[in-house]
PDB file of N, CA and C in Angstrom:
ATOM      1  N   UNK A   1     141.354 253.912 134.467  1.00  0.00           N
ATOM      2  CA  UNK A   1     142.615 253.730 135.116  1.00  0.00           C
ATOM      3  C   UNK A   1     143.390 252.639 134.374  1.00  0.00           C
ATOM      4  N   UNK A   2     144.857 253.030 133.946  1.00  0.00           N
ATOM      5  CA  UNK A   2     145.420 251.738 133.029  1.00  0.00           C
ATOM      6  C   UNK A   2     146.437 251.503 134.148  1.00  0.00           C
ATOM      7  N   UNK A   3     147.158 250.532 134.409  1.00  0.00           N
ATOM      8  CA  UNK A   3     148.311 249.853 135.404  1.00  0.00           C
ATOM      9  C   UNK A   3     149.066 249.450 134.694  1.00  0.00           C
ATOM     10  N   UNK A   4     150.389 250.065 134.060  1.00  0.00           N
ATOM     11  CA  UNK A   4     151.486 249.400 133.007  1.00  0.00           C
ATOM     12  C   UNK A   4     152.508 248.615 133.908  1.00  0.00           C
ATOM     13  N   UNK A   5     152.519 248.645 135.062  1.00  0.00           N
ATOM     14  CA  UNK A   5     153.322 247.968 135.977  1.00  0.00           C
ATOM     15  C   UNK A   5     152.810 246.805 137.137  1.00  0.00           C
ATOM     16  N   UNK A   6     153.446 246.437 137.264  1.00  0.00           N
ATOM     17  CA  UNK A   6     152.289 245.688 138.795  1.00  0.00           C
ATOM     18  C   UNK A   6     153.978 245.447 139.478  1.00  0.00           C
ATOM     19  N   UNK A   7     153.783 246.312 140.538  1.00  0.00           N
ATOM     20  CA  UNK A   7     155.638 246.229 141.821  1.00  0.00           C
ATOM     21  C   UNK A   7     156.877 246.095 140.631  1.00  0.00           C
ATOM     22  N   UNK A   8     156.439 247.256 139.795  1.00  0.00           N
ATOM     23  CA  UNK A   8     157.649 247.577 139.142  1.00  0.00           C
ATOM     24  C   UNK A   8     158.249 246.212 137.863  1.00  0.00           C
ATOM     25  N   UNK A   9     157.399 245.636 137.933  1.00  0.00           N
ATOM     26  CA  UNK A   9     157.817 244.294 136.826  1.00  0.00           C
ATOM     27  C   UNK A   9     156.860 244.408 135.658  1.00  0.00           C
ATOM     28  N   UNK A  10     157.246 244.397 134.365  1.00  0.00           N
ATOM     29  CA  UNK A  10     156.227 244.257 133.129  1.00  0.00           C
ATOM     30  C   UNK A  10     156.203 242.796 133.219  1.00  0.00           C
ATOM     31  N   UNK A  11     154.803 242.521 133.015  1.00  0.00           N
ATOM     32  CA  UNK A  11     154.383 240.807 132.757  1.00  0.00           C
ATOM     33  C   UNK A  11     154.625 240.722 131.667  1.00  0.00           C
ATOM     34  N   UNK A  12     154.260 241.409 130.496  1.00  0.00           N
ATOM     35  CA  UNK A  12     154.544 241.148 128.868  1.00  0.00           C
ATOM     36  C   UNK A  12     155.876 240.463 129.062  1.00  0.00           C
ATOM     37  N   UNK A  13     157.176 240.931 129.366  1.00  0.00           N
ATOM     38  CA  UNK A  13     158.450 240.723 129.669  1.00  0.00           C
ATOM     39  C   UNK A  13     158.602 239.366 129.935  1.00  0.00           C
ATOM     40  N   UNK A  14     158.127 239.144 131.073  1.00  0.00           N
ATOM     41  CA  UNK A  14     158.198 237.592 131.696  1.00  0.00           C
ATOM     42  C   UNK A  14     157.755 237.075 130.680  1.00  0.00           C
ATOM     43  N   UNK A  15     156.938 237.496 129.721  1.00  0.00           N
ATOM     44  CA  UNK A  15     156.509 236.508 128.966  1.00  0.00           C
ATOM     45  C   UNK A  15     157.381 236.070 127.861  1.00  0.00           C
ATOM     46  N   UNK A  16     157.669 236.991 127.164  1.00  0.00           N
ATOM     47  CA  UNK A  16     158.793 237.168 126.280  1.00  0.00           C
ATOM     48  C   UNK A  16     159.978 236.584 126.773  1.00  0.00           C
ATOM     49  N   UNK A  17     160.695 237.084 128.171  1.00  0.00           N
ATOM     50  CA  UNK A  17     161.491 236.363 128.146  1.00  0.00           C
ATOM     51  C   UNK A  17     161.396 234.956 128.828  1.00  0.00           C
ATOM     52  N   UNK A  18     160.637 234.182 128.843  1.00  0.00           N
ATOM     53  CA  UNK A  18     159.920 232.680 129.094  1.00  0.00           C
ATOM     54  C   UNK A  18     159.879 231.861 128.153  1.00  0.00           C
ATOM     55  N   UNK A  19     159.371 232.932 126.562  1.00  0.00           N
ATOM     56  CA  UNK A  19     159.572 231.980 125.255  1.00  0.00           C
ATOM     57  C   UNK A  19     161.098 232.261 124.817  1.00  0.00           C
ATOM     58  N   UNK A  20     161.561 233.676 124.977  1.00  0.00           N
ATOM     59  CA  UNK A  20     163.323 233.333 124.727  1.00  0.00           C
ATOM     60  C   UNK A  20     164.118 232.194 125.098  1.00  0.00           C
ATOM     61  N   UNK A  21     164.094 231.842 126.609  1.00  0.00           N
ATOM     62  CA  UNK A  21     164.533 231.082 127.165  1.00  0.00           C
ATOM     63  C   UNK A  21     164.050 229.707 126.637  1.00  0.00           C
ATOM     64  N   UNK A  22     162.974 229.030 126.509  1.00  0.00           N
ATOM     65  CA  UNK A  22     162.217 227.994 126.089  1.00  0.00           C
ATOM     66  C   UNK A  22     163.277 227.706 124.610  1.00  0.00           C
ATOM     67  N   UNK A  23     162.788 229.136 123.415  1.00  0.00           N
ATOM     68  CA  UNK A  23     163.522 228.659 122.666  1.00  0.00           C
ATOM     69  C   UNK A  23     165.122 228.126 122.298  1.00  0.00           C
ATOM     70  N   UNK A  24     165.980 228.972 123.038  1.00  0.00           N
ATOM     71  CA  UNK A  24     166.668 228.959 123.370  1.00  0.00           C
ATOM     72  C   UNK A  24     167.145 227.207 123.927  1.00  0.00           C
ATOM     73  N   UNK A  25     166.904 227.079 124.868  1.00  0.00           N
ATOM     74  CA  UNK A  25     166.831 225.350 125.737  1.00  0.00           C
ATOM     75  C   UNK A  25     166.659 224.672 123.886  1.00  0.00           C
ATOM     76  N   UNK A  26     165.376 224.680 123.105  1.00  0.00           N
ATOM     77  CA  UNK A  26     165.139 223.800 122.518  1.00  0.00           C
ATOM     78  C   UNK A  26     166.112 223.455 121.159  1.00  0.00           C
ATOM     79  N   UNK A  27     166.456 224.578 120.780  1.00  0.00           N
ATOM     80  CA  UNK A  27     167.799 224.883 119.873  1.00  0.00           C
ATOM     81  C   UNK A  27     168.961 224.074 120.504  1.00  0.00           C
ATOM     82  N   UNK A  28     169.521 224.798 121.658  1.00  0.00           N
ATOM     83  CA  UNK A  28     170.711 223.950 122.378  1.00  0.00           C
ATOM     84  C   UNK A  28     170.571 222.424 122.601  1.00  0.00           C
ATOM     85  N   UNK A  29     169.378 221.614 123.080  1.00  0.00           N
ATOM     86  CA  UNK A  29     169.882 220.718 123.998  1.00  0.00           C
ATOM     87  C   UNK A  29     169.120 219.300 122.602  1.00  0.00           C
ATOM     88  N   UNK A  30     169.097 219.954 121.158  1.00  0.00           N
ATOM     89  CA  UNK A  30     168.314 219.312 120.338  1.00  0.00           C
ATOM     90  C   UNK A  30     169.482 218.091 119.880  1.00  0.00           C
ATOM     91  N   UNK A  31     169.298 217.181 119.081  1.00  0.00           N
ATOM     92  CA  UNK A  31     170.932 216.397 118.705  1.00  0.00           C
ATOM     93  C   UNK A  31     170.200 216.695 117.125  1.00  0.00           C
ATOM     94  N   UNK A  32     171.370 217.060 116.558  1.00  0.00           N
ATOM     95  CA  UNK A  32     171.095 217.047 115.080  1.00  0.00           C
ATOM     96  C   UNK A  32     171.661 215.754 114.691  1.00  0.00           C
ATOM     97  N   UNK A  33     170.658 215.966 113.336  1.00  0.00           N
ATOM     98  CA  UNK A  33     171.317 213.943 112.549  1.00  0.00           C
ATOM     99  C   UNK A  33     170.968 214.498 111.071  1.00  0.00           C
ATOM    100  N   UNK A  34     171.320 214.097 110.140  1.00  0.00           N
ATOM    101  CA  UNK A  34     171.085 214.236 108.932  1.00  0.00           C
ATOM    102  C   UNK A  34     170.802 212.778 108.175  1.00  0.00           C
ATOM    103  N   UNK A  35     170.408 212.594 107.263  1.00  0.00           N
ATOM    104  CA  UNK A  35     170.307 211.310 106.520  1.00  0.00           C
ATOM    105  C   UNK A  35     170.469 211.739 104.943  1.00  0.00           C
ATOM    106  N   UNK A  36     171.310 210.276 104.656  1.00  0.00           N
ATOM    107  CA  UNK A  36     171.540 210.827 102.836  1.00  0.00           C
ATOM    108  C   UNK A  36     170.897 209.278 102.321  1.00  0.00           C
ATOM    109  N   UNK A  37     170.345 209.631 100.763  1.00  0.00           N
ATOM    110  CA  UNK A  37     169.887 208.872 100.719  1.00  0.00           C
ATOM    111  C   UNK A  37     170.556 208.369  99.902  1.00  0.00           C
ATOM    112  N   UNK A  38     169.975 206.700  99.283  1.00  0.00           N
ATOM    113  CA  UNK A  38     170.557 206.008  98.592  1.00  0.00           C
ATOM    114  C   UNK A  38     171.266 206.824  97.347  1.00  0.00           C
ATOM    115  N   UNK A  39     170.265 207.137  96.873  1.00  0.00           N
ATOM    116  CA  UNK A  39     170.648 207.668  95.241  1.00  0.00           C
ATOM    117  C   UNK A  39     171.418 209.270  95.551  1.00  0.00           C
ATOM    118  N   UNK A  40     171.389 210.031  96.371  1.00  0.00           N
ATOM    119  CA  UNK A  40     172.577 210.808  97.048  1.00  0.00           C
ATOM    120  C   UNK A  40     173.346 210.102  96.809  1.00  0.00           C
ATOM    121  N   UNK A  41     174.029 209.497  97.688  1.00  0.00           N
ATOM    122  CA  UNK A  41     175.180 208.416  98.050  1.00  0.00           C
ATOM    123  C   UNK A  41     176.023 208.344  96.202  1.00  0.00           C
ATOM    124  N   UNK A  42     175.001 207.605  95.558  1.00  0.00           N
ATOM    125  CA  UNK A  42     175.554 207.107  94.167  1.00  0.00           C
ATOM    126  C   UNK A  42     175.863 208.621  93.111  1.00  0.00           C
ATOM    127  N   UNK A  43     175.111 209.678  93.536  1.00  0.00           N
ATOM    128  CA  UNK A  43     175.170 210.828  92.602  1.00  0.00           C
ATOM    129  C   UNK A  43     176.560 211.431  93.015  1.00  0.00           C
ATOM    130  N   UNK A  44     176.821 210.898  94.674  1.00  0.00           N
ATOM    131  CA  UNK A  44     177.968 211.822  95.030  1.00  0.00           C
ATOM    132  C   UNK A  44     179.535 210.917  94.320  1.00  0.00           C
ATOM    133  N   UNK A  45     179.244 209.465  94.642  1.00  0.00           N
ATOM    134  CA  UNK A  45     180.341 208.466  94.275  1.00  0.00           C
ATOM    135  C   UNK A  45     180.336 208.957  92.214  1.00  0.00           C
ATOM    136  N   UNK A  46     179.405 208.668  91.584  1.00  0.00           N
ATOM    137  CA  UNK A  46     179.453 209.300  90.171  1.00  0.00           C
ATOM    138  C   UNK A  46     180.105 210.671  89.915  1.00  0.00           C
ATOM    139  N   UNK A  47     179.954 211.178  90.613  1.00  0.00           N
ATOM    140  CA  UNK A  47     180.747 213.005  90.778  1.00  0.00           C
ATOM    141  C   UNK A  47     182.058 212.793  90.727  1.00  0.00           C
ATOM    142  N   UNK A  48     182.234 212.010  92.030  1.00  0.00           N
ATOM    143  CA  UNK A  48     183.666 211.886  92.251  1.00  0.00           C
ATOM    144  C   UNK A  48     184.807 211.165  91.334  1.00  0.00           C
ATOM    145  N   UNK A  49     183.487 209.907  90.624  1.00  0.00           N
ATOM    146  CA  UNK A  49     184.385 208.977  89.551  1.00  0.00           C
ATOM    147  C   UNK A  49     184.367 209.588  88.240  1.00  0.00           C
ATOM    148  N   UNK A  50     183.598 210.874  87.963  1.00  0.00           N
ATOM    149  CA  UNK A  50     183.689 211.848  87.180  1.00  0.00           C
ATOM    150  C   UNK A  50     185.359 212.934  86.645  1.00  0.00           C
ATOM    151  N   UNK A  51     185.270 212.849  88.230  1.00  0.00           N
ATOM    152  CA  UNK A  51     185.980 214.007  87.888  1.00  0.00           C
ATOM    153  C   UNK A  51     187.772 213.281  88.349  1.00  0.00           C
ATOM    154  N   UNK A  52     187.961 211.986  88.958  1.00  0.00           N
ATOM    155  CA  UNK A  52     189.183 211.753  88.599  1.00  0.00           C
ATOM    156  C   UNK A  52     189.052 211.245  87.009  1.00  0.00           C
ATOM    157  N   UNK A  53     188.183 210.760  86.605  1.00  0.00           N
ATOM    158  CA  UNK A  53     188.104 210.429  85.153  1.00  0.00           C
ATOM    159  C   UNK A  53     189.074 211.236  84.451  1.00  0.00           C
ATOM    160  N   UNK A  54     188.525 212.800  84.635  1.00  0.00           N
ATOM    161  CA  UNK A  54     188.631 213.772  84.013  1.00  0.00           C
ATOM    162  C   UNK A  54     190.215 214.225  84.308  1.00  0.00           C
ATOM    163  N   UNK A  55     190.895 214.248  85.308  1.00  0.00           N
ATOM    164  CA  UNK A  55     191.832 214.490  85.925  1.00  0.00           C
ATOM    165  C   UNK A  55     193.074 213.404  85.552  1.00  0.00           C
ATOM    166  N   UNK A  56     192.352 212.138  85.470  1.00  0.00           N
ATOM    167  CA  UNK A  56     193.472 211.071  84.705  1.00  0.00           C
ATOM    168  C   UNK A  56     193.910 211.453  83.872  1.00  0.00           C
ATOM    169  N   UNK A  57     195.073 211.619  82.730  1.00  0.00           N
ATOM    170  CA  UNK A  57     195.488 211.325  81.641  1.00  0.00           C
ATOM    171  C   UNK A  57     195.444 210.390  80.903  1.00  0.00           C
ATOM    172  N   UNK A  58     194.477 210.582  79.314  1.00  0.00           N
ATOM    173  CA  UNK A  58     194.650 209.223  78.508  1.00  0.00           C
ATOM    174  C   UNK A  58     195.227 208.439  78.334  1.00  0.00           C
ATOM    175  N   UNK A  59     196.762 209.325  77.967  1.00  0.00           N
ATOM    176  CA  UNK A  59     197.483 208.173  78.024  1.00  0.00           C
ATOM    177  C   UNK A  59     198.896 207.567  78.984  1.00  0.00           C
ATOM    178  N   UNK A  60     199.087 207.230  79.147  1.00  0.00           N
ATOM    179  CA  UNK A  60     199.551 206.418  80.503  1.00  0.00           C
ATOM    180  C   UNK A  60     201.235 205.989  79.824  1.00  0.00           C
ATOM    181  N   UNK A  61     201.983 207.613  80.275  1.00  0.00           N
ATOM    182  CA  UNK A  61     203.461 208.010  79.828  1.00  0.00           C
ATOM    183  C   UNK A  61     204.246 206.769  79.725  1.00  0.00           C
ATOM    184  N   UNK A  62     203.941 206.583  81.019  1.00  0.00           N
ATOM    185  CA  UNK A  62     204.687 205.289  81.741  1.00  0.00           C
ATOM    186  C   UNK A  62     204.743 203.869  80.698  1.00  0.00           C
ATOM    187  N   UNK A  63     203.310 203.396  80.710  1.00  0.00           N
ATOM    188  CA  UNK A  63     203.366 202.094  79.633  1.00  0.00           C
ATOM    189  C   UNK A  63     203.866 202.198  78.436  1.00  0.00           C
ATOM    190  N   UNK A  64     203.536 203.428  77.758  1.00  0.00           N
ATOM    191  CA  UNK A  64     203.941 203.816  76.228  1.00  0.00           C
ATOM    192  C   UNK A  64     205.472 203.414  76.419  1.00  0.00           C
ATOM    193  N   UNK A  65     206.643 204.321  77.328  1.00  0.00           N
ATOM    194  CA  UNK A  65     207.418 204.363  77.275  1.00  0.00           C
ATOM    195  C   UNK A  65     207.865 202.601  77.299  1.00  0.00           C
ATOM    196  N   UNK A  66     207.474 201.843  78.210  1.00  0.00           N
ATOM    197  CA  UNK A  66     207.819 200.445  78.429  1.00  0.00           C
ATOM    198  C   UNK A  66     207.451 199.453  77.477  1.00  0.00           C
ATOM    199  N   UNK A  67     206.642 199.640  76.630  1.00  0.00           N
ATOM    200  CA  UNK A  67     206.249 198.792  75.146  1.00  0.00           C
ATOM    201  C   UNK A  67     206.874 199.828  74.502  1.00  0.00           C
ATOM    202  N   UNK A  68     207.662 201.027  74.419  1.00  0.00           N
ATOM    203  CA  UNK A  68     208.547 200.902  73.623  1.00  0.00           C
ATOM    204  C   UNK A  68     209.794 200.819  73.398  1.00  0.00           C
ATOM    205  N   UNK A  69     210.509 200.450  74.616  1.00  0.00           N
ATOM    206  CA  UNK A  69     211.484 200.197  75.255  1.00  0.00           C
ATOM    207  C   UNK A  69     211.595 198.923  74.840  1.00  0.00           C
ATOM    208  N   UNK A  70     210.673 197.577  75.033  1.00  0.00           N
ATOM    209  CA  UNK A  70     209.935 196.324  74.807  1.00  0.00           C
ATOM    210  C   UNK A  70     210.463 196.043  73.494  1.00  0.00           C
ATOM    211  N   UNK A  71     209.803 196.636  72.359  1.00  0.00           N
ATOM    212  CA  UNK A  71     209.520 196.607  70.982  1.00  0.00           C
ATOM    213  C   UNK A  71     211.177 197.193  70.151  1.00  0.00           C
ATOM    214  N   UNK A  72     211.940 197.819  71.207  1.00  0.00           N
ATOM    215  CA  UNK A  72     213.078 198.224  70.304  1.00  0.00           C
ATOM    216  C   UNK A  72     214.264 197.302  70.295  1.00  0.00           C
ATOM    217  N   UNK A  73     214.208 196.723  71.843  1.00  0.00           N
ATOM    218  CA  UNK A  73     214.780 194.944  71.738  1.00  0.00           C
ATOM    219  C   UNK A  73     214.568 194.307  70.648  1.00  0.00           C
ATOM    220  N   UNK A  74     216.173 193.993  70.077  1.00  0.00           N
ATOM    221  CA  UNK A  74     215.748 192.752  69.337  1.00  0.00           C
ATOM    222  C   UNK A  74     215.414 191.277  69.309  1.00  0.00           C
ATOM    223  N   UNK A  75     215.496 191.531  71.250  1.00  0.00           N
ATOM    224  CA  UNK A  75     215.412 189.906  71.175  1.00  0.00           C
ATOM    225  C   UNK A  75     213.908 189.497  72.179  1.00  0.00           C
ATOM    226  N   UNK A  76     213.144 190.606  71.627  1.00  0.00           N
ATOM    227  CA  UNK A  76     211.969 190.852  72.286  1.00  0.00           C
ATOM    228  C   UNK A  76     210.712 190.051  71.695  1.00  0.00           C
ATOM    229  N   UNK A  77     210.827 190.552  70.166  1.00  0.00           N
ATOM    230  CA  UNK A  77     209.753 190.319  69.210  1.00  0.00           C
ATOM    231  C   UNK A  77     210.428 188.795  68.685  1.00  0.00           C
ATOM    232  N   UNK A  78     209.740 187.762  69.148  1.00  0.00           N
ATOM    233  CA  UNK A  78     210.136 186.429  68.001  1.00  0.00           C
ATOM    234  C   UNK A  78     208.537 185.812  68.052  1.00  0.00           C
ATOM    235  N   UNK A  79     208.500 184.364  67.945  1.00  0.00           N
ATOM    236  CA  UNK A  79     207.544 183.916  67.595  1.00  0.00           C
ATOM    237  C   UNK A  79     206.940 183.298  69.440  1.00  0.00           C
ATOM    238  N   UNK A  80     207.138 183.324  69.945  1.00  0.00           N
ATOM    239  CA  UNK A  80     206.410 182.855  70.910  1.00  0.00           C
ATOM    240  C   UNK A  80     205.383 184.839  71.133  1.00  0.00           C
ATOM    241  N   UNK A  81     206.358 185.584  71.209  1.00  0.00           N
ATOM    242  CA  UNK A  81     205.376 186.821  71.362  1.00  0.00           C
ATOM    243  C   UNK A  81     204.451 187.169  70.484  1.00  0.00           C
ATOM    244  N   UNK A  82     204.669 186.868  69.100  1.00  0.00           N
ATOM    245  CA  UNK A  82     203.519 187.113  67.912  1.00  0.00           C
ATOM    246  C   UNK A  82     202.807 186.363  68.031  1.00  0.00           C
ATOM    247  N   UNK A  83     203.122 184.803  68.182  1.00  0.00           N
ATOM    248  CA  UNK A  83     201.698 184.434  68.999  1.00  0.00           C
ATOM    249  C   UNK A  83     200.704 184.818  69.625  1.00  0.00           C
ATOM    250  N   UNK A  84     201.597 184.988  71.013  1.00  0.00           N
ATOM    251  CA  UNK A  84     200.458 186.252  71.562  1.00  0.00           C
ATOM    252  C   UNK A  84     199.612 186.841  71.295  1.00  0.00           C
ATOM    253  N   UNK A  85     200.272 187.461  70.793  1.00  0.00           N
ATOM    254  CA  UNK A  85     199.955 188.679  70.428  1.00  0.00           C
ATOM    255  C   UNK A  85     198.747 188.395  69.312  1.00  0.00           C
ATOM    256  N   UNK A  86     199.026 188.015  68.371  1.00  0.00           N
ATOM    257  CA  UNK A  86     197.572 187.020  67.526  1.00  0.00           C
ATOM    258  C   UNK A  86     196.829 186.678  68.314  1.00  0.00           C
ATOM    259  N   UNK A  87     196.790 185.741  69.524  1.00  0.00           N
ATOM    260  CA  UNK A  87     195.987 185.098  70.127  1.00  0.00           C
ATOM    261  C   UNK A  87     195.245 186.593  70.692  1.00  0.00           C
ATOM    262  N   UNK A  88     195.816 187.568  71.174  1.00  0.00           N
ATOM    263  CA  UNK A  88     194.901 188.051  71.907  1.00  0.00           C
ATOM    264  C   UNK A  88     194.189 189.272  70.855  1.00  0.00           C
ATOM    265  N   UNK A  89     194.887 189.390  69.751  1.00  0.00           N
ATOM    266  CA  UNK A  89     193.576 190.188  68.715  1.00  0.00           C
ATOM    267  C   UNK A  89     192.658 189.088  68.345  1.00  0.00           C
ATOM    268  N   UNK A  90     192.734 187.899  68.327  1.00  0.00           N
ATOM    269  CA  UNK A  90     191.761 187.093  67.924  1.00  0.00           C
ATOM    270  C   UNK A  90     190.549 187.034  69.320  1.00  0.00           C
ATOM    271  N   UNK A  91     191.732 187.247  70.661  1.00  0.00           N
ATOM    272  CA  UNK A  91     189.958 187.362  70.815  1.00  0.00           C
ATOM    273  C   UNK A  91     189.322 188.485  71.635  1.00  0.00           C
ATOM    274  N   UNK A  92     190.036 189.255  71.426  1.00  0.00           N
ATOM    275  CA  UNK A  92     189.320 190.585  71.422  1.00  0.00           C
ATOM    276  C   UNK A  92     188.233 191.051  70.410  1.00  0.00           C
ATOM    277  N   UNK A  93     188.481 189.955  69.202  1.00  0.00           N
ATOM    278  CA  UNK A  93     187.355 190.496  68.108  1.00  0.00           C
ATOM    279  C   UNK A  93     186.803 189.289  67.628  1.00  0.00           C
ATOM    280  N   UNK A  94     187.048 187.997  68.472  1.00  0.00           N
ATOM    281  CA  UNK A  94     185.970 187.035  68.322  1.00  0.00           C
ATOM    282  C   UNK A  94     185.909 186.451  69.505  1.00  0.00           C
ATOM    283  N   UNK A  95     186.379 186.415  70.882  1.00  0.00           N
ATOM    284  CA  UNK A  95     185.398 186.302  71.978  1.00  0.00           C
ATOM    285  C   UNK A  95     186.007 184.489  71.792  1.00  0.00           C
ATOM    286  N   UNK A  96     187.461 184.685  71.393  1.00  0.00           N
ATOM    287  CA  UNK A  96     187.537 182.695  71.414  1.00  0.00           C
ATOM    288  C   UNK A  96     188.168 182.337  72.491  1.00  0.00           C
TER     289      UNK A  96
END
């Protein structure tokens, strides 16, 4: 004699739907968190300083135009600016 019913209810069922429900609850009521790690963090900031790098233009329209705007004055270039201007190749290539 097999009994697939007992008062019209499958137990398999209850069971099944007992772990649906269970799983279900444990999915929903979970709090998600993520963590990044240090060297994440720096791979993502390097990416990013990558690629405005890349996105900058060498050269910088703006200044060119204003040192040469600068330089076509004649009352631009005398000796207090060549000074300078010496002083600071001198120490760009000797650190004085």
């Amino acid at each position: 004699m097999m009994i697939d019913k007992l008062g019209g209810i499958n137990p398999l069922n209850n069971v099944q739907n007992s772990h649906r429900i269970a799983a279900k609850t444990a999915v929903s009521s979970g709090v998600d968190s993520i963590s990044v790690s240090d060297e994440a963090r720096e791979m993502a900031e390097a990416h990013f300083l990558a690629q405005v790098a890349e996105e900058t233009p060498d050269v910088r329209a703006d200044l060119v135009e204003q040192v040469r705007a600068k330089i076509q004055d004649p009352g631009y270039i005398n000796d207090a600016v060549i000074d300078s201007v010496a002083d600071k190749i001198l120490e760009s290539y000797f650190g004085v």
